[in-house]
Amino acid sequence: MSLLRIAGRPLLASMFVAGGLQSLRRPEDLAPVAEPIVRPVTDRVPVLPDRTEQLVRLNGAVHVVGGLMLGLGRCPRLAALALAATLVPTTLAAHRYWDAEDPSERAQQRIHFLKNLSMMGGLLIAADDTGSAPSLLWRGRHAAQDLRHDAHPVRRSVRATARPAATAAGVRAKLSACAGR
């Protein structure tokens, strides 16, 4: 594993662990901000909890677990994907700069919104990172190429032996036909 991965994953994960712990400890602080996003989501997805505090806590748990997994390098691609998925509603709920009236507040929210977009970009890169090991798709393609490559000499060998065998069978058939008369 490269030094950049060893250092980069925990750095990327640290924000999620810290924010997730805050959401787990005090969901009531974030519930009013999350409410405009939670209601439409819970109406469409019935398996989610109804109370906003519970959803904030659930989101925080995903952030903590996903952040720890990413930081420790345990299933980092899956963890990065889960974090990226939970970052969308978090960003839309907490950093609605387009609704801010005060210009300085709008500027701050825009900075946080763009910061979250940047983090999402890093998470998507981490989700695609195979850690210098070939992906399953690459391995499958190359296994198929290897099979085609290995099959080529077999095909030539079969063709080379099939012609004389067919000729011998034809001669035998003619001899049998002649002997039977």
CSV table of C-alpha atoms in Angstrom, one decimal:
chain,number,residue,atom,x,y,z
A,1,MET,CA,0.0,0.0,0.0
A,2,SER,CA,1.3,3.4,-0.9
A,3,LEU,CA,2.2,6.1,1.7
A,4,LEU,CA,-0.4,8.4,0.1
A,5,ARG,CA,-3.2,5.9,0.8
A,6,ILE,CA,-1.9,5.3,4.3
A,7,ALA,CA,-2.0,9.0,5.1
A,8,GLY,CA,-4.8,10.1,2.8
A,9,ARG,CA,-7.6,7.8,3.9
A,10,PRO,CA,-7.5,8.7,7.6
A,11,LEU,CA,-7.3,12.4,6.7
A,12,LEU,CA,-10.3,12.1,4.5
A,13,ALA,CA,-12.2,10.0,7.1
A,14,SER,CA,-11.4,12.3,10.1
A,15,MET,CA,-14.1,14.8,9.2
A,16,PHE,CA,-16.8,12.1,9.1
A,17,VAL,CA,-15.8,10.5,12.4
A,18,ALA,CA,-15.8,13.9,14.2
A,19,GLY,CA,-19.1,15.0,12.6
A,20,GLY,CA,-20.7,11.6,13.1
A,21,LEU,CA,-19.8,11.6,16.8
A,22,GLN,CA,-21.4,15.0,17.2
A,23,SER,CA,-24.6,13.7,15.4
A,24,LEU,CA,-24.7,10.7,17.7
A,25,ARG,CA,-24.2,12.7,20.9
A,26,ARG,CA,-26.5,15.6,20.2
A,27,PRO,CA,-28.9,14.9,17.3
A,28,GLU,CA,-31.3,17.5,18.6
A,29,ASP,CA,-28.8,20.2,17.6
A,30,LEU,CA,-28.9,19.2,14.0
A,31,ALA,CA,-32.5,18.1,13.7
A,32,PRO,CA,-34.0,21.5,12.9
A,33,VAL,CA,-31.5,21.9,10.0
A,34,ALA,CA,-32.2,18.4,8.7
A,35,GLU,CA,-36.0,18.7,8.9
A,36,PRO,CA,-36.5,20.1,5.4
A,37,ILE,CA,-34.7,17.2,3.8
A,38,VAL,CA,-35.8,14.5,6.2
A,39,ARG,CA,-39.6,14.8,5.6
A,40,PRO,CA,-39.5,14.3,1.8
A,41,VAL,CA,-37.1,11.4,2.2
A,42,THR,CA,-39.1,9.6,4.9
A,43,ASP,CA,-42.3,10.0,2.9
A,44,ARG,CA,-40.7,8.2,-0.1
A,45,VAL,CA,-38.6,5.6,1.9
A,46,PRO,CA,-40.9,3.9,4.4
A,47,VAL,CA,-38.2,1.8,6.1
A,48,LEU,CA,-36.5,4.9,7.5
A,49,PRO,CA,-37.3,6.1,11.0
A,50,ASP,CA,-40.0,8.8,11.2
A,51,ARG,CA,-38.3,11.0,13.8
A,52,THR,CA,-35.7,13.5,12.5
A,53,GLU,CA,-33.4,12.9,15.5
A,54,GLN,CA,-33.3,9.2,14.8
A,55,LEU,CA,-32.3,9.8,11.2
A,56,VAL,CA,-29.7,12.3,12.2
A,57,ARG,CA,-28.3,9.7,14.6
A,58,LEU,CA,-28.4,7.0,11.9
A,59,ASN,CA,-26.6,9.3,9.5
A,60,GLY,CA,-24.0,10.0,12.3
A,61,ALA,CA,-23.6,6.3,12.9
A,62,VAL,CA,-22.9,5.7,9.2
A,63,HIS,CA,-20.4,8.5,9.2
A,64,VAL,CA,-18.6,7.1,12.3
A,65,VAL,CA,-18.5,3.5,11.0
A,66,GLY,CA,-17.8,4.4,7.4
A,67,GLY,CA,-15.1,6.9,8.5
A,68,LEU,CA,-13.4,4.4,10.8
A,69,MET,CA,-13.5,1.7,8.0
A,70,LEU,CA,-12.1,4.1,5.5
A,71,GLY,CA,-9.4,5.4,7.8
A,72,LEU,CA,-8.3,1.9,8.9
A,73,GLY,CA,-8.4,0.6,5.3
A,74,ARG,CA,-11.1,-2.0,6.0
A,75,CYS,CA,-13.4,-2.3,3.0
A,76,PRO,CA,-12.4,1.2,2.0
A,77,ARG,CA,-14.2,1.3,-1.3
A,78,LEU,CA,-17.5,0.3,0.2
A,79,ALA,CA,-17.0,2.7,3.1
A,80,ALA,CA,-16.2,5.6,0.8
A,81,LEU,CA,-19.3,4.9,-1.3
A,82,ALA,CA,-21.5,4.8,1.8
A,83,LEU,CA,-20.0,8.1,3.0
A,84,ALA,CA,-20.5,9.7,-0.4
A,85,ALA,CA,-24.1,8.6,-0.4
A,86,THR,CA,-24.8,10.1,3.1
A,87,LEU,CA,-23.0,13.3,2.2
A,88,VAL,CA,-25.6,14.2,-0.3
A,89,PRO,CA,-28.5,14.8,2.1
A,90,THR,CA,-26.1,16.2,4.7
A,91,THR,CA,-24.9,18.8,2.3
A,92,LEU,CA,-28.4,19.7,1.0
A,93,ALA,CA,-29.7,20.0,4.6
A,94,ALA,CA,-26.9,21.9,6.3
A,95,HIS,CA,-25.5,24.2,3.6
A,96,ARG,CA,-28.4,25.7,1.7
A,97,TYR,CA,-26.5,28.8,0.7
A,98,TRP,CA,-29.2,29.7,-1.8
A,99,ASP,CA,-31.7,30.3,1.0
A,100,ALA,CA,-29.4,32.5,3.1
A,101,GLU,CA,-30.4,36.2,3.3
A,102,ASP,CA,-27.3,37.7,4.8
A,103,PRO,CA,-24.4,38.0,2.2
A,104,SER,CA,-21.7,36.9,4.7
A,105,GLU,CA,-23.8,33.9,5.8
A,106,ARG,CA,-24.4,33.0,2.1
A,107,ALA,CA,-20.7,33.2,1.4
A,108,GLN,CA,-19.9,30.9,4.4
A,109,GLN,CA,-22.6,28.4,3.4
A,110,ARG,CA,-21.3,28.4,-0.2
A,111,ILE,CA,-17.8,27.6,1.1
A,112,HIS,CA,-19.1,24.7,3.2
A,113,PHE,CA,-21.2,23.5,0.3
A,114,LEU,CA,-18.2,23.5,-2.0
A,115,LYS,CA,-16.1,21.9,0.7
A,116,ASN,CA,-18.6,19.0,0.9
A,117,LEU,CA,-18.6,18.7,-2.9
A,118,SER,CA,-14.8,18.4,-2.8
A,119,MET,CA,-15.0,15.8,-0.1
A,120,MET,CA,-17.5,13.9,-2.2
A,121,GLY,CA,-15.0,14.0,-5.1
A,122,GLY,CA,-12.3,12.5,-2.8
A,123,LEU,CA,-14.7,9.8,-1.6
A,124,LEU,CA,-15.7,8.9,-5.2
A,125,ILE,CA,-12.0,8.6,-6.1
A,126,ALA,CA,-11.4,6.5,-3.0
A,127,ALA,CA,-14.4,4.3,-3.9
A,128,ASP,CA,-12.8,3.7,-7.3
A,129,ASP,CA,-9.3,3.1,-5.9
A,130,THR,CA,-8.4,-0.6,-6.1
A,131,GLY,CA,-5.2,-0.1,-4.1
A,132,SER,CA,-2.9,-1.0,-7.0
A,133,ALA,CA,-4.7,-4.4,-7.3
A,134,PRO,CA,-6.6,-4.9,-10.5
A,135,SER,CA,-10.3,-4.6,-10.4
A,136,LEU,CA,-12.6,-7.5,-10.9
A,137,LEU,CA,-13.6,-6.2,-14.3
A,138,TRP,CA,-9.9,-5.9,-15.4
A,139,ARG,CA,-9.2,-9.4,-14.0
A,140,GLY,CA,-12.2,-10.8,-15.9
A,141,ARG,CA,-11.2,-9.2,-19.2
A,142,HIS,CA,-7.7,-10.5,-18.9
A,143,ALA,CA,-8.7,-14.0,-17.9
A,144,ALA,CA,-10.9,-14.1,-21.0
A,145,GLN,CA,-8.0,-12.8,-23.1
A,146,ASP,CA,-5.7,-15.5,-21.6
A,147,LEU,CA,-8.3,-18.2,-22.4
A,148,ARG,CA,-8.6,-17.0,-26.0
A,149,HIS,CA,-4.8,-16.9,-26.3
A,150,ASP,CA,-4.5,-20.5,-24.8
A,151,ALA,CA,-7.3,-21.7,-27.1
A,152,HIS,CA,-5.6,-20.6,-30.3
A,153,PRO,CA,-2.9,-23.4,-30.4
A,154,VAL,CA,-5.5,-26.0,-29.4
A,155,ARG,CA,-7.7,-24.8,-32.3
A,156,ARG,CA,-4.8,-25.1,-34.7
A,157,SER,CA,-3.9,-28.6,-33.4
A,158,VAL,CA,-7.5,-29.8,-33.8
A,159,ARG,CA,-7.7,-28.5,-37.3
A,160,ALA,CA,-4.4,-30.0,-38.2
A,161,THR,CA,-5.4,-33.5,-37.0
A,162,ALA,CA,-9.0,-33.2,-38.2
A,163,ARG,CA,-8.1,-33.1,-41.9
A,164,PRO,CA,-6.0,-36.3,-42.0
A,165,ALA,CA,-8.7,-38.0,-39.8
A,166,ALA,CA,-11.4,-37.0,-42.2
A,167,THR,CA,-9.4,-38.2,-45.1
A,168,ALA,CA,-8.7,-41.5,-43.4
A,169,ALA,CA,-12.4,-42.0,-42.6
A,170,GLY,CA,-13.3,-41.3,-46.2
A,171,VAL,CA,-10.7,-43.8,-47.5
A,172,ARG,CA,-12.1,-46.4,-45.0
A,173,ALA,CA,-15.6,-45.8,-46.2
A,174,LYS,CA,-14.7,-46.3,-49.8
A,175,LEU,CA,-12.7,-49.4,-49.0
A,176,SER,CA,-15.7,-50.8,-47.0
A,177,ALA,CA,-18.0,-50.0,-49.9
A,178,CYS,CA,-15.7,-51.7,-52.3
A,179,ALA,CA,-15.2,-54.8,-50.1
A,180,GLY,CA,-19.0,-55.1,-49.6
A,181,ARG,CA,-19.7,-55.5,-53.3
